[in-house]
């Protein structure tokens, strides 16, 4: 559903740029490049790259099906690397408290229990939010949560996670309903994101994209790596390069000497370092 939403958004924005509904005849390198240049004046490089990816996926499919003659040669967006943002132990504790302050119910379950359980499962498993929301109640056998391959990204590898007792107690309460999904959520995914933004704001973390659900996967990887664990293996990444995009240096490098501390002093004897050193 999220992929469909992004594709529809890219098509709609392309049509707005053209001033009419876009057609296959508009798949032209110059036209699409000019559209993306116009979008770059208003959007972040990541947002432009997503729209480019959607349009070019459709374009390549149309060419493979013989619906258009030429394949795209539109240059990719240059996306600057970002330092990964994960939650520190203190921030995770604040999130836990904030989740416990959520009022009302999610179906028959107290919302405070539901969100604390979700926080605990996401952090201690490192699994994606989309996969956890697809897991059936029949996959929970305390303390083990089995995530089938079809629920996970790529739909190839299943995963099983052992959860700590305190989190398992909450999951037991979350499972107390008659719906097929373990984490039954009766509203839209957008509504879930908005509720999470309220939680992160109350925890003093803001509500930007860097503190959304995926930050818990980065937190799992960062804290596991800092403790000497194998984050790549745990996340089932294809390479260390992918995993590095998940590791927050504030966590993985905590307690380690800074590079300058390993280098020789360039000021003599007991002389104090110059101002600003």
Tab-separated table of C-alpha atoms in Angstrom:
chain	number	residue	atom	x	y	z
A	1	UNK	CA	0.000	0.000	0.000
A	2	UNK	CA	2.786	2.444	0.782
A	3	UNK	CA	4.443	1.791	-2.598
A	4	UNK	CA	1.129	2.389	-4.362
A	5	UNK	CA	0.688	5.644	-2.451
A	6	UNK	CA	4.152	6.877	-3.442
A	7	UNK	CA	3.639	5.933	-7.097
A	8	UNK	CA	0.277	7.688	-7.203
A	9	UNK	CA	1.820	10.771	-5.590
A	10	UNK	CA	4.628	10.886	-8.186
A	11	UNK	CA	2.136	10.539	-11.060
A	12	UNK	CA	-0.129	13.241	-9.656
A	13	UNK	CA	2.745	15.678	-9.156
A	14	UNK	CA	4.011	15.027	-12.692
A	15	UNK	CA	0.519	15.768	-14.003
A	16	UNK	CA	0.310	18.998	-12.005
A	17	UNK	CA	3.625	20.086	-13.510
A	18	UNK	CA	2.332	19.358	-17.020
A	19	UNK	CA	-0.989	21.068	-16.323
A	20	UNK	CA	-2.945	17.966	-17.356
A	21	UNK	CA	-3.073	14.228	-16.746
A	22	UNK	CA	0.275	12.640	-17.611
A	23	UNK	CA	0.368	9.951	-20.318
A	24	UNK	CA	2.977	7.468	-21.521
A	25	UNK	CA	3.899	9.950	-24.265
A	26	UNK	CA	5.263	12.239	-21.536
A	27	UNK	CA	8.010	9.752	-20.707
A	28	UNK	CA	10.710	11.868	-22.311
A	29	UNK	CA	14.149	12.460	-20.783
A	30	UNK	CA	13.991	16.244	-21.124
A	31	UNK	CA	10.422	16.532	-19.823
A	32	UNK	CA	10.999	14.312	-16.795
A	33	UNK	CA	14.355	15.999	-16.039
A	34	UNK	CA	12.734	19.438	-16.149
A	35	UNK	CA	9.976	18.196	-13.836
A	36	UNK	CA	12.512	16.888	-11.321
A	37	UNK	CA	14.509	20.138	-11.510
A	38	UNK	CA	11.348	22.081	-10.709
A	39	UNK	CA	10.604	19.757	-7.796
A	40	UNK	CA	14.167	20.142	-6.471
A	41	UNK	CA	13.500	23.833	-5.936
A	42	UNK	CA	10.783	22.915	-3.411
A	43	UNK	CA	11.669	19.507	-1.978
A	44	UNK	CA	14.551	17.741	-0.274
A	45	UNK	CA	16.871	15.588	-2.430
A	46	UNK	CA	15.391	12.448	-0.823
A	47	UNK	CA	11.849	13.455	-1.768
A	48	UNK	CA	12.875	14.234	-5.362
A	49	UNK	CA	14.711	10.893	-5.543
A	50	UNK	CA	11.552	9.052	-4.449
A	51	UNK	CA	9.484	10.736	-7.168
A	52	UNK	CA	12.185	10.017	-9.758
A	53	UNK	CA	12.317	6.382	-8.665
A	54	UNK	CA	8.553	6.003	-9.020
A	55	UNK	CA	8.341	7.558	-12.462
A	56	UNK	CA	11.334	5.645	-13.786
A	57	UNK	CA	9.979	2.351	-12.429
A	58	UNK	CA	6.783	2.910	-14.416
A	59	UNK	CA	8.738	4.082	-17.441
A	60	UNK	CA	11.009	1.010	-17.430
A	61	UNK	CA	8.005	-1.269	-17.077
A	62	UNK	CA	6.246	0.453	-19.986
A	63	UNK	CA	9.368	0.049	-22.138
A	64	UNK	CA	9.705	-3.619	-21.191
A	65	UNK	CA	6.084	-4.160	-22.222
A	66	UNK	CA	6.605	-2.400	-25.546
A	67	UNK	CA	4.330	0.515	-24.635
A	68	UNK	CA	7.093	3.098	-25.166
A	69	UNK	CA	10.184	2.843	-27.363
A	70	UNK	CA	12.987	4.431	-25.340
A	71	UNK	CA	14.301	3.593	-21.877
A	72	UNK	CA	14.943	6.492	-19.459
A	73	UNK	CA	18.345	8.147	-19.238
A	74	UNK	CA	17.404	10.625	-16.508
A	75	UNK	CA	20.352	11.400	-14.236
A	76	UNK	CA	19.966	10.295	-10.599
A	77	UNK	CA	19.663	12.756	-7.745
A	78	UNK	CA	22.781	13.369	-5.669
A	79	UNK	CA	21.646	12.527	-2.142
A	80	UNK	CA	24.017	13.630	0.653
A	81	UNK	CA	24.766	11.067	3.344
A	82	UNK	CA	23.238	11.719	6.751
A	83	UNK	CA	24.516	10.754	10.159
A	84	UNK	CA	22.148	8.024	11.394
A	85	UNK	CA	19.912	9.054	14.288
A	86	UNK	CA	19.083	6.455	16.915
A	87	UNK	CA	17.608	6.817	20.394
A	88	UNK	CA	19.962	6.900	23.363
A	89	UNK	CA	19.096	4.876	26.476
A	90	UNK	CA	17.749	8.030	28.123
A	91	UNK	CA	15.598	8.850	25.092
A	92	UNK	CA	14.228	5.310	24.999
A	93	UNK	CA	13.259	5.617	28.662
A	94	UNK	CA	11.475	8.900	27.928
A	95	UNK	CA	9.638	7.257	25.024
A	96	UNK	CA	8.576	4.407	27.322
A	97	UNK	CA	7.116	6.866	29.823
A	98	UNK	CA	5.408	8.855	27.055
A	99	UNK	CA	3.836	5.675	25.636
A	100	UNK	CA	2.508	4.890	29.105
A	101	UNK	CA	0.702	8.226	29.138
A	102	UNK	CA	-1.356	7.588	25.994
A	103	UNK	CA	-5.051	7.575	26.843
A	104	UNK	CA	-8.095	5.712	25.524
A	105	UNK	CA	-8.060	2.322	23.835
A	106	UNK	CA	-6.822	0.612	20.686
A	107	UNK	CA	-9.662	-1.796	20.072
A	108	UNK	CA	-10.191	-3.548	23.421
A	109	UNK	CA	-6.627	-2.851	24.636
A	110	UNK	CA	-5.523	0.149	26.676
A	111	UNK	CA	-3.600	2.474	24.353
A	112	UNK	CA	-0.827	2.868	26.941
A	113	UNK	CA	-0.298	-0.908	26.964
A	114	UNK	CA	-0.537	-1.142	23.174
A	115	UNK	CA	2.093	1.523	22.511
A	116	UNK	CA	4.500	0.340	25.216
A	117	UNK	CA	4.256	-3.177	23.799
A	118	UNK	CA	4.878	-1.887	20.279
A	119	UNK	CA	7.871	0.150	21.453
A	120	UNK	CA	9.305	-2.866	23.258
A	121	UNK	CA	8.804	-5.244	20.339
A	122	UNK	CA	10.284	-2.840	17.781
A	123	UNK	CA	13.334	-2.059	19.893
A	124	UNK	CA	14.130	-5.567	21.128
A	125	UNK	CA	13.553	-7.197	17.742
A	126	UNK	CA	14.883	-4.510	15.401
A	127	UNK	CA	12.042	-5.438	13.045
A	128	UNK	CA	10.278	-2.990	10.738
A	129	UNK	CA	6.931	-1.524	11.804
A	130	UNK	CA	5.208	-2.810	8.649
A	131	UNK	CA	6.232	-6.382	9.434
A	132	UNK	CA	5.147	-6.236	13.078
A	133	UNK	CA	1.716	-4.897	12.124
A	134	UNK	CA	1.242	-7.874	9.768
A	135	UNK	CA	2.107	-10.567	12.296
A	136	UNK	CA	-0.819	-12.794	13.249
A	137	UNK	CA	-1.816	-13.577	16.825
A	138	UNK	CA	-1.027	-17.216	16.174
A	139	UNK	CA	2.646	-16.277	15.718
A	140	UNK	CA	3.033	-15.223	19.359
A	141	UNK	CA	4.236	-18.014	21.655
A	142	UNK	CA	5.682	-16.335	24.699
A	143	UNK	CA	8.512	-15.311	24.756
A	144	UNK	CA	8.943	-15.973	21.016
A	145	UNK	CA	7.507	-13.825	18.248
A	146	UNK	CA	7.692	-15.402	14.794
A	147	UNK	CA	7.530	-13.058	11.809
A	148	UNK	CA	6.737	-14.967	8.589
A	149	UNK	CA	8.698	-14.236	5.428
A	150	UNK	CA	5.653	-12.821	3.628
A	151	UNK	CA	5.286	-10.129	6.304
A	152	UNK	CA	8.889	-8.936	5.977
A	153	UNK	CA	10.616	-6.755	3.402
A	154	UNK	CA	11.605	-8.884	0.439
A	155	UNK	CA	9.220	-11.682	1.526
A	156	UNK	CA	12.046	-14.238	1.547
A	157	UNK	CA	13.355	-14.809	5.066
A	158	UNK	CA	11.290	-15.420	8.208
A	159	UNK	CA	12.568	-14.264	11.586
A	160	UNK	CA	11.943	-15.251	15.205
A	161	UNK	CA	12.617	-12.969	18.164
A	162	UNK	CA	12.822	-13.640	21.887
A	163	UNK	CA	11.413	-10.811	23.980
A	164	UNK	CA	12.182	-9.865	27.608
A	165	UNK	CA	9.589	-10.807	30.221
A	166	UNK	CA	8.364	-7.261	30.822
A	167	UNK	CA	7.654	-6.736	27.131
A	168	UNK	CA	6.146	-10.224	26.838
A	169	UNK	CA	3.686	-9.346	29.639
A	170	UNK	CA	2.484	-6.396	27.579
A	171	UNK	CA	2.265	-8.418	24.366
A	172	UNK	CA	0.089	-10.948	26.208
A	173	UNK	CA	-2.342	-8.124	26.946
A	174	UNK	CA	-2.182	-6.816	23.370
A	175	UNK	CA	-3.066	-10.292	22.079
A	176	UNK	CA	-6.271	-10.366	24.146
A	177	UNK	CA	-8.724	-9.832	21.261
A	178	UNK	CA	-10.297	-11.798	18.422
A	179	UNK	CA	-8.724	-10.054	15.422
A	180	UNK	CA	-6.218	-11.910	13.175
A	181	UNK	CA	-3.336	-9.447	13.648
A	182	UNK	CA	-1.401	-9.462	16.901
A	183	UNK	CA	-1.083	-5.664	16.958
A	184	UNK	CA	-4.602	-4.897	15.797
A	185	UNK	CA	-4.833	-1.247	14.694
A	186	UNK	CA	-8.331	-0.242	13.541
A	187	UNK	CA	-7.373	3.083	11.918
A	188	UNK	CA	-5.078	4.073	9.032
A	189	UNK	CA	-1.287	3.946	9.035
A	190	UNK	CA	-1.290	7.757	8.811
A	191	UNK	CA	-3.307	7.879	12.024
A	192	UNK	CA	-0.717	5.625	13.687
A	193	UNK	CA	2.099	7.929	12.575
A	194	UNK	CA	0.250	10.930	13.998
A	195	UNK	CA	-0.203	9.188	17.348
A	196	UNK	CA	3.501	8.354	17.376
A	197	UNK	CA	4.361	11.996	16.685
A	198	UNK	CA	2.370	12.959	19.770
A	199	UNK	CA	4.395	10.431	21.771
A	200	UNK	CA	7.774	11.663	20.502
A	201	UNK	CA	6.827	15.297	21.073
A	202	UNK	CA	5.762	14.563	24.647
A	203	UNK	CA	9.090	12.773	25.167
A	204	UNK	CA	10.897	15.957	24.100
A	205	UNK	CA	12.199	14.451	20.862
A	206	UNK	CA	10.226	16.478	18.326
A	207	UNK	CA	8.322	14.844	15.494
A	208	UNK	CA	10.707	14.844	12.527
A	209	UNK	CA	11.355	11.956	10.180
A	210	UNK	CA	14.460	10.981	12.167
A	211	UNK	CA	12.392	9.977	15.224
A	212	UNK	CA	9.720	7.923	13.475
A	213	UNK	CA	9.338	4.161	13.922
A	214	UNK	CA	12.409	3.311	11.818
A	215	UNK	CA	14.569	5.092	14.409
A	216	UNK	CA	13.870	2.125	16.706
A	217	UNK	CA	15.455	-0.209	14.147
A	218	UNK	CA	18.502	2.083	14.040
A	219	UNK	CA	18.501	2.109	17.853
A	220	UNK	CA	18.490	-1.699	17.966
A	221	UNK	CA	21.442	-1.814	15.554
A	222	UNK	CA	23.420	0.940	17.299
A	223	UNK	CA	23.074	-0.403	20.850
A	224	UNK	CA	23.722	-3.973	19.703
A	225	UNK	CA	26.877	-2.906	17.872
A	226	UNK	CA	28.062	-0.849	20.858
A	227	UNK	CA	27.694	-3.961	23.041
A	228	UNK	CA	29.802	-6.025	20.625
A	229	UNK	CA	26.938	-7.722	18.793
A	230	UNK	CA	26.699	-8.310	15.049
A	231	UNK	CA	24.216	-5.716	13.809
A	232	UNK	CA	24.547	-6.798	10.188
A	233	UNK	CA	23.619	-10.391	10.994
A	234	UNK	CA	20.779	-9.340	13.292
A	235	UNK	CA	19.282	-7.026	10.671
A	236	UNK	CA	19.922	-9.556	7.873
A	237	UNK	CA	21.578	-6.893	5.737
A	238	UNK	CA	23.367	-7.802	2.525
A	239	UNK	CA	26.522	-5.842	3.392
A	240	UNK	CA	28.278	-3.857	6.105
A	241	UNK	CA	27.794	-0.751	3.956
A	242	UNK	CA	24.031	-0.997	4.403
A	243	UNK	CA	24.354	-1.582	8.147
A	244	UNK	CA	26.594	1.465	8.614
A	245	UNK	CA	23.660	3.633	7.568
A	246	UNK	CA	21.910	2.442	10.751
A	247	UNK	CA	24.684	3.044	13.298
A	248	UNK	CA	24.535	6.241	15.347
A	249	UNK	CA	28.136	7.192	16.277
A	250	UNK	CA	26.927	8.817	19.520
A	251	UNK	CA	26.040	5.292	20.668
A	252	UNK	CA	28.544	3.054	18.873
A	253	UNK	CA	31.525	5.264	19.761
A	254	UNK	CA	30.495	6.083	23.328
A	255	UNK	CA	33.315	5.328	25.766
A	256	UNK	CA	35.896	5.027	23.006
A	257	UNK	CA	38.747	7.531	22.755
A	258	UNK	CA	38.266	10.316	20.254
A	259	UNK	CA	40.747	10.322	17.347
A	260	UNK	CA	42.582	13.360	18.730
A	261	UNK	CA	43.172	11.511	22.006
A	262	UNK	CA	45.175	8.867	20.140
A	263	UNK	CA	47.479	11.408	18.491
A	264	UNK	CA	50.624	13.015	19.945
A	265	UNK	CA	50.454	16.469	21.501
A	266	UNK	CA	51.937	19.136	19.307
A	267	UNK	CA	52.570	21.525	22.196
A	268	UNK	CA	55.696	20.927	24.314
A	269	UNK	CA	56.059	19.828	27.955
A	270	UNK	CA	53.446	21.040	30.422
A	271	UNK	CA	52.546	23.987	28.303
A	272	UNK	CA	48.808	24.530	28.081
A	273	UNK	CA	47.232	24.002	24.671
A	274	UNK	CA	46.344	27.103	22.697
A	275	UNK	CA	42.887	28.632	23.116
A	276	UNK	CA	40.228	26.645	21.333
A	277	UNK	CA	42.236	23.379	21.367
